[in-house]
Each structure stands twice: as structure tokens, then as C-alpha cells.
Coordinates of C-alpha atoms in Angstrom, one line a residue:
M1 CA 7.8 -33.2 35.8
S2 CA 5.3 -36.4 35.0
T3 CA 5.2 -39.0 36.8
L4 CA 7.5 -40.9 34.7
T5 CA 10.7 -39.5 36.3
K6 CA 8.8 -39.4 40.5
L7 CA 8.3 -42.0 42.8
P8 CA 5.9 -42.3 45.5
K9 CA 8.0 -41.2 49.2
E10 CA 7.7 -44.6 50.4
L11 CA 9.9 -46.5 47.2
Y12 CA 12.5 -43.9 47.8
D13 CA 15.7 -46.3 50.1
L14 CA 16.7 -45.1 53.2
Q15 CA 20.0 -47.2 53.5
A16 CA 21.0 -45.2 50.1
F17 CA 23.8 -43.5 52.0
N18 CA 24.8 -46.5 54.1
A19 CA 27.8 -47.2 51.7
F20 CA 28.7 -44.3 50.7
D21 CA 32.7 -43.8 50.7
E22 CA 34.3 -40.4 50.1
K23 CA 36.9 -41.5 47.6
R24 CA 38.5 -39.6 45.0
D25 CA 38.1 -42.3 42.2
F26 CA 34.9 -44.2 41.7
H27 CA 33.2 -46.1 44.5
V28 CA 29.7 -47.9 43.7
G29 CA 28.8 -46.3 47.1
A30 CA 29.1 -43.1 46.1
A31 CA 27.4 -43.9 42.5
R32 CA 24.6 -45.3 44.6
A33 CA 24.4 -42.5 46.6
C34 CA 24.2 -40.7 43.7
S35 CA 21.8 -41.9 42.0
W36 CA 19.6 -41.4 44.0
L37 CA 20.3 -38.1 44.6
C38 CA 19.5 -37.8 41.2
Q39 CA 16.0 -39.5 41.9
L40 CA 15.1 -36.7 44.4
A41 CA 16.3 -33.8 42.1
Y42 CA 12.9 -34.9 40.3
E43 CA 10.8 -33.9 43.4
T44 CA 12.0 -30.6 43.7
D45 CA 8.5 -29.2 43.6
D46 CA 7.5 -31.1 46.9
P47 CA 10.5 -29.5 49.4
G48 CA 8.8 -31.4 52.6
M49 CA 9.8 -34.3 50.5
V50 CA 13.2 -33.3 49.6
G51 CA 14.1 -32.7 52.7
E52 CA 12.1 -35.5 54.9
I53 CA 14.4 -38.0 52.7
L54 CA 17.8 -35.7 52.7
A55 CA 17.0 -36.0 56.6
A56 CA 16.6 -39.6 56.4
W57 CA 20.0 -39.9 54.4
G58 CA 21.4 -38.3 57.4
L59 CA 22.1 -34.6 55.2
G60 CA 21.2 -31.4 55.8
L61 CA 19.5 -29.3 53.5
P62 CA 20.7 -25.4 54.0
K63 CA 18.1 -22.3 53.9
G64 CA 17.7 -22.0 50.3
G65 CA 19.1 -25.0 49.4
I66 CA 16.3 -26.3 47.1
I67 CA 17.1 -23.9 43.7
A68 CA 15.0 -23.5 40.6
K69 CA 15.1 -21.0 37.9
S70 CA 12.8 -20.5 34.7
V71 CA 15.1 -20.8 31.6
A72 CA 14.5 -19.9 28.0
T73 CA 16.8 -22.5 26.0
P74 CA 16.6 -24.6 23.3
L75 CA 16.5 -27.3 25.7
P76 CA 13.6 -29.4 26.8
I77 CA 13.8 -27.5 30.1
A78 CA 11.1 -24.8 31.4
R79 CA 13.2 -24.7 34.8
T80 CA 17.0 -25.6 36.2
E81 CA 16.4 -27.6 39.2
A82 CA 18.6 -28.8 41.7
F83 CA 19.6 -28.8 45.1
L84 CA 22.4 -28.4 47.9
A85 CA 22.8 -31.1 50.6
A86 CA 25.6 -31.6 53.2
K87 CA 26.8 -34.2 55.2
D88 CA 29.8 -34.5 57.4
G89 CA 31.6 -31.6 55.5
V90 CA 31.1 -32.9 52.1
G91 CA 28.5 -31.4 49.9
F92 CA 26.2 -32.8 47.3
L93 CA 24.9 -30.8 44.4
S94 CA 22.3 -32.8 42.1
F95 CA 20.7 -31.7 39.1
A96 CA 17.1 -33.0 37.5
G97 CA 16.9 -33.7 34.2
T98 CA 14.1 -33.6 31.8
D99 CA 10.5 -35.5 31.6
P100 CA 10.6 -38.2 28.9
I101 CA 7.6 -36.8 27.6
V102 CA 9.3 -34.0 25.9
L103 CA 12.9 -35.5 25.6
E104 CA 11.9 -37.2 22.5
D105 CA 11.4 -34.2 20.9
W106 CA 15.0 -32.7 21.6
I107 CA 17.0 -36.2 20.7
T108 CA 15.0 -35.8 17.5
D109 CA 16.2 -32.5 16.7
F110 CA 20.0 -31.6 16.2
R111 CA 19.2 -28.3 15.3
I112 CA 21.7 -27.1 17.8
R113 CA 24.9 -24.9 18.1
S114 CA 27.8 -24.5 20.1
S115 CA 28.3 -21.4 21.7
P116 CA 31.6 -20.0 21.8
D117 CA 33.2 -21.6 24.7
G118 CA 32.3 -25.1 22.8
V119 CA 29.4 -26.1 25.2
A120 CA 26.4 -26.8 23.2
E121 CA 23.6 -24.2 22.9
G122 CA 21.5 -23.5 25.9
F123 CA 23.3 -25.5 28.3
S124 CA 25.5 -22.6 29.4
I125 CA 21.8 -20.4 29.7
A126 CA 20.5 -23.0 31.7
A127 CA 23.6 -23.8 34.1
E128 CA 24.7 -20.0 34.5
S129 CA 21.2 -19.2 35.5
V130 CA 21.8 -20.6 39.1
L131 CA 25.6 -20.8 39.5
P132 CA 25.3 -17.2 41.7
E133 CA 22.8 -18.9 44.0
I134 CA 24.9 -21.9 44.1
G135 CA 27.9 -20.4 45.0
E136 CA 26.5 -18.1 47.8
L137 CA 25.3 -21.5 49.3
L138 CA 28.6 -22.9 48.8
R139 CA 30.3 -20.4 50.7
A140 CA 27.6 -20.4 53.6
I141 CA 28.1 -24.1 54.3
R142 CA 32.0 -24.3 53.9
C143 CA 32.0 -28.1 52.5
R144 CA 35.4 -29.5 52.5
A145 CA 34.5 -31.5 49.4
L146 CA 32.0 -31.3 46.7
V147 CA 30.1 -34.3 45.0
V148 CA 28.1 -33.1 41.7
T149 CA 25.9 -35.0 40.0
G150 CA 22.7 -35.2 37.3
H151 CA 20.8 -37.5 35.3
S152 CA 19.8 -37.1 31.7
L153 CA 20.2 -33.2 30.6
G154 CA 21.3 -32.8 34.4
G155 CA 24.1 -34.2 33.9
A156 CA 25.5 -31.8 31.3
L157 CA 24.0 -29.2 33.7
A158 CA 26.3 -31.4 36.3
V159 CA 29.5 -31.3 34.3
L160 CA 29.1 -27.6 33.6
A161 CA 28.3 -26.5 37.2
A162 CA 31.5 -28.5 38.0
T163 CA 34.1 -27.0 35.9
S164 CA 32.6 -23.3 36.8
L165 CA 32.8 -24.2 40.4
R166 CA 36.4 -25.8 40.3
R167 CA 37.4 -22.4 38.5
A168 CA 36.1 -20.8 41.5
G169 CA 38.4 -22.6 43.8
F170 CA 35.1 -24.5 45.4
P171 CA 36.7 -28.3 46.1
V172 CA 35.0 -30.3 43.1
T173 CA 36.4 -34.1 44.4
S174 CA 33.8 -36.1 41.9
V175 CA 31.2 -35.8 39.6
Y176 CA 29.1 -38.8 38.8
T177 CA 26.2 -38.6 35.4
F178 CA 23.6 -40.6 34.8
G179 CA 22.2 -41.0 31.1
M180 CA 24.2 -37.6 30.2
P181 CA 24.2 -36.5 26.6
R182 CA 27.4 -34.5 24.9
A183 CA 27.5 -31.1 26.6
G184 CA 30.0 -29.6 24.1
G185 CA 32.6 -29.8 21.6
E186 CA 36.2 -30.1 21.7
A187 CA 37.4 -27.4 22.7
F188 CA 34.9 -28.0 25.9
Q189 CA 35.9 -31.6 26.2
R190 CA 39.9 -30.7 26.4
S191 CA 39.5 -28.0 28.7
Y192 CA 37.1 -30.1 31.1
N193 CA 39.2 -33.8 30.8
A194 CA 41.9 -31.4 31.7
L195 CA 40.5 -30.0 34.9
V196 CA 38.3 -32.2 36.2
G197 CA 37.6 -35.3 33.7
G198 CA 39.6 -38.1 35.5
V199 CA 37.2 -37.4 38.5
T200 CA 34.2 -37.5 36.3
Y201 CA 32.3 -41.0 36.0
R202 CA 29.7 -41.0 32.9
L203 CA 27.7 -44.1 33.4
V204 CA 25.7 -45.2 30.6
H205 CA 22.9 -48.0 31.2
G206 CA 22.1 -50.6 28.1
A207 CA 20.4 -49.2 25.4
D208 CA 19.8 -45.5 26.7
I209 CA 19.8 -43.2 24.1
V210 CA 20.8 -40.0 25.4
P211 CA 24.1 -40.3 25.4
S212 CA 24.5 -41.0 21.9
V213 CA 23.4 -37.1 21.2
P214 CA 23.8 -35.0 20.0
P215 CA 25.5 -36.8 17.6
S216 CA 29.2 -36.3 17.5
G217 CA 29.3 -35.5 13.7
L218 CA 27.9 -32.4 14.3
G219 CA 31.2 -31.4 16.6
F220 CA 30.0 -32.6 20.1
R221 CA 32.1 -34.7 22.4
H222 CA 31.7 -36.3 25.6
V223 CA 33.5 -35.8 28.8
G224 CA 34.9 -38.1 31.6
R225 CA 35.4 -41.6 32.1
V226 CA 32.7 -43.8 30.7
L227 CA 31.3 -46.6 32.4
H228 CA 28.8 -48.8 30.3
C229 CA 26.3 -50.8 32.5
P230 CA 24.6 -53.9 31.5
S231 CA 20.6 -53.3 30.4
W232 CA 19.3 -54.4 33.6
G233 CA 22.3 -55.7 35.0
K234 CA 24.7 -54.6 37.7
C235 CA 27.9 -52.0 37.1
D236 CA 31.5 -53.6 37.0
P237 CA 33.7 -50.8 38.2
S238 CA 36.7 -52.5 36.2
A239 CA 35.1 -51.8 33.3
L240 CA 35.5 -47.8 33.9
A241 CA 37.8 -46.1 31.5
S242 CA 41.0 -45.4 32.7
D243 CA 41.1 -42.3 31.0
P244 CA 38.2 -39.8 30.0
G245 CA 38.8 -39.5 26.0
S246 CA 36.1 -41.8 25.2
D247 CA 33.2 -40.6 22.9
E248 CA 30.8 -43.9 22.9
P249 CA 28.3 -44.7 22.6
L250 CA 28.0 -44.2 18.9
F251 CA 24.7 -42.1 17.5
L252 CA 22.8 -44.7 15.6
P253 CA 20.1 -42.6 13.2
Q254 CA 18.0 -46.0 13.2
V255 CA 17.6 -46.5 16.7
V256 CA 16.4 -42.5 16.6
E257 CA 14.3 -43.3 14.0
G258 CA 12.6 -46.1 16.2
V259 CA 12.0 -43.6 18.8
R260 CA 10.7 -41.2 16.4
T261 CA 8.1 -43.8 15.0
T262 CA 7.5 -45.3 18.0
L263 CA 6.4 -41.8 20.3
L264 CA 6.0 -39.1 17.7
R265 CA 4.4 -40.3 14.7
P266 CA 1.0 -38.4 14.3
L267 CA -1.8 -40.6 15.2
G268 CA -4.0 -42.0 12.7
A269 CA -6.6 -44.9 12.8
G270 CA -3.7 -47.6 12.8
S271 CA -2.1 -46.1 15.2
L272 CA -4.4 -45.4 17.6
V273 CA -5.2 -49.1 17.3
T274 CA -1.6 -50.2 18.0
G275 CA -0.8 -47.6 20.9
A276 CA -3.9 -49.1 22.6
F277 CA -2.9 -53.0 22.4
R278 CA 0.7 -51.8 23.3
S279 CA -0.8 -50.1 26.5
V280 CA -3.3 -52.8 27.4
A281 CA -0.2 -55.1 26.3
A282 CA 2.2 -53.1 29.1
L283 CA -0.9 -52.9 31.6
L284 CA -1.3 -57.1 32.1
R285 CA 2.0 -58.0 31.5
P286 CA 4.2 -58.5 34.5
N287 CA 5.7 -55.8 36.1
R288 CA 9.8 -56.6 35.3
H289 CA 11.9 -53.6 36.4
S290 CA 9.7 -50.5 37.9
R291 CA 9.8 -49.9 41.5
R292 CA 6.4 -49.4 41.5
N293 CA 4.0 -51.6 41.5
D294 CA 0.8 -49.9 40.0
R295 CA -0.5 -49.1 36.5
I296 CA 2.5 -46.1 36.0
G297 CA 5.0 -48.6 36.6
R298 CA 3.6 -51.4 34.3
L299 CA 3.4 -48.3 31.6
I300 CA 6.8 -47.5 32.0
D301 CA 8.0 -50.7 31.5
G302 CA 5.7 -50.8 28.0
L303 CA 8.2 -47.7 27.0
P304 CA 11.2 -48.8 24.1
P305 CA 14.2 -50.0 25.5
A306 CA 16.2 -46.9 24.3
I307 CA 13.9 -44.9 26.4
R308 CA 13.2 -47.3 29.5
D309 CA 16.7 -47.5 30.2
H310 CA 17.3 -44.0 30.3
L311 CA 14.7 -43.7 33.2
P312 CA 16.7 -42.7 36.5
D313 CA 15.1 -45.8 38.3
A314 CA 17.2 -47.9 35.7
Y315 CA 20.5 -46.0 36.9
I316 CA 19.5 -47.0 40.6
N317 CA 19.0 -50.5 39.6
T318 CA 22.6 -50.8 37.8
V319 CA 24.8 -49.7 41.1
T320 CA 22.5 -51.1 43.7

């Protein structure tokens, strides 16, 4: 992962779980805790840091609780990365997503198909690579409730894991996703929503482009209950969809083309000059949103809204 999805240890909120409430319906305190779990999932290459932050939150990390498997899929994920932690009999399973540096290639390339089970090509492979290991860990810790969460493509892996684990008899009680793409087609949507759709809370922040892809026009559908959060505002729990039927947000080709033009255009003399001015402007501009007060934070805030609104810290902000 690049520094775009990571945070220095000192910027983690050690009170992230103070308002956690084990409820079966949406709770902002639980959403806040899950947003931080998603952020921490991007740090699995530093097990010491993961364990230290979890301990500060009062969570235990079982032996083998950090999971990483290399996968070969059409997705921009080299490895499936997740961790399982527990607190007071509640298990927390968190999936990392993908690096924004490579994400643009995927959101502008829709040569993607559904597998026979209705799941988007690649997601099944990525999720199934770690499910046996997760099952063994869950049997060992014997949790009475399980919260599953994920950001970006990790959100899609979270819903696949949730449905598989529930069918296997594990006590999945809630699923929180942040900036999740569509994970499957209509068949998957129907089966998922019938099983855990009512306790799946799908947060969409501002202009985040990732929840709009893959396009529904290609047969893909969202699952769970959507909650739209205003760009850099706070989410309103009363706006949570009452039923898991919404397929919003819509795919807008012009937005994808804007991302392509801004981030993927081959570099020529003109674009080099434009890019240089954009980078300098980002460095000089006051740091409006990023938790980082350094050069990286200012560069992050210089990203197009469709990508900037997708980063994990944007979702942390909306539930804090």
C-alpha cells in the first residue's frame, strides 16, 4: 500500500471504541469503530502497530489474527489482507481495500464478468482465499457476535465473507462497508439481502466514485442498506435506507472520464506542466481535510473529489 491509505501511528484515535454499542441496527458509534478498523486494515504489513492499536482500543488479536494471502484475480489487489480481533465476546473482521494509485485502472476498465454464483469476477477468488483461515480463527475464539467491515474493494470482500460465514453458522450480526463497489449481480443481491441485507450498512461519502462501479448497466447490483453522507459533513442515521433495495449511486460516465483524464492521461509536455502546477498548488494550499499535516496530507487533499472522497479518512470523518 502507498502512503495514501496509511496513517502514522500517532494519528490514530485511541478513543475510537468509546462509543461502540453492540446493537443489531445501525449505530454511529459502531460505524466509527468500524471505520477505524478499516483504516487499520491497511497497516497489516506492520503487525506490531496493528497489535498496539488494537490493544489501545481494548481488543485482543489472536495468534494468526492478521491474514494475508496472495491472489491472482482481475482486481487491482495483489493480496487479500484482513485481520480478526475480539473484545468482550464480539469478533471484528476487517478487510483492507486497494491502493488509490492502482484503483483508477479498475474503475475505468469494465471488462469484468459475473461468476456462476452471481459474484463479480475476482471477488470470489479473493474472499475464498482467506475464508478457511478465518473460519479456524472464529472457532478458536468462540465469539457470540461477529461484526464484519471493509473499505473500498475490501467492502466487497466483507459482504462475501459475511454471507459465507453466516451460512456456515457463524454469528454475523452486522456488516459495515465504506465506499464499496457493486459486488455481484441480481442473483447475488437477492440471496445476500435475504440473509444479511437488513444488517448491512453501506456508507457512501460525497462524490466517491467507487460505489458507482461496476455499472448496473452491466448487470451488477448493490446489497445492504445505503446511507449517503454529505461530502466532509456528518452522516445522519435517519437517512439510512429502511430496506436493502437501493442500487445507488448511479454510474456516471462523465465522472469516470474525468478521473481518467485527470489521473490516467499519458504524460505529455502540457500535462507535465499542468500536473506540476497542480502539485505545487496542493502543497501550498491549507490542509483542509487530511489528518496528516505534512506534504503527503496536502497532496491527498489535492486529489479529485471522486477519489479524495473515497479515501478511508474521509469516511472516518463522516462518522466522528
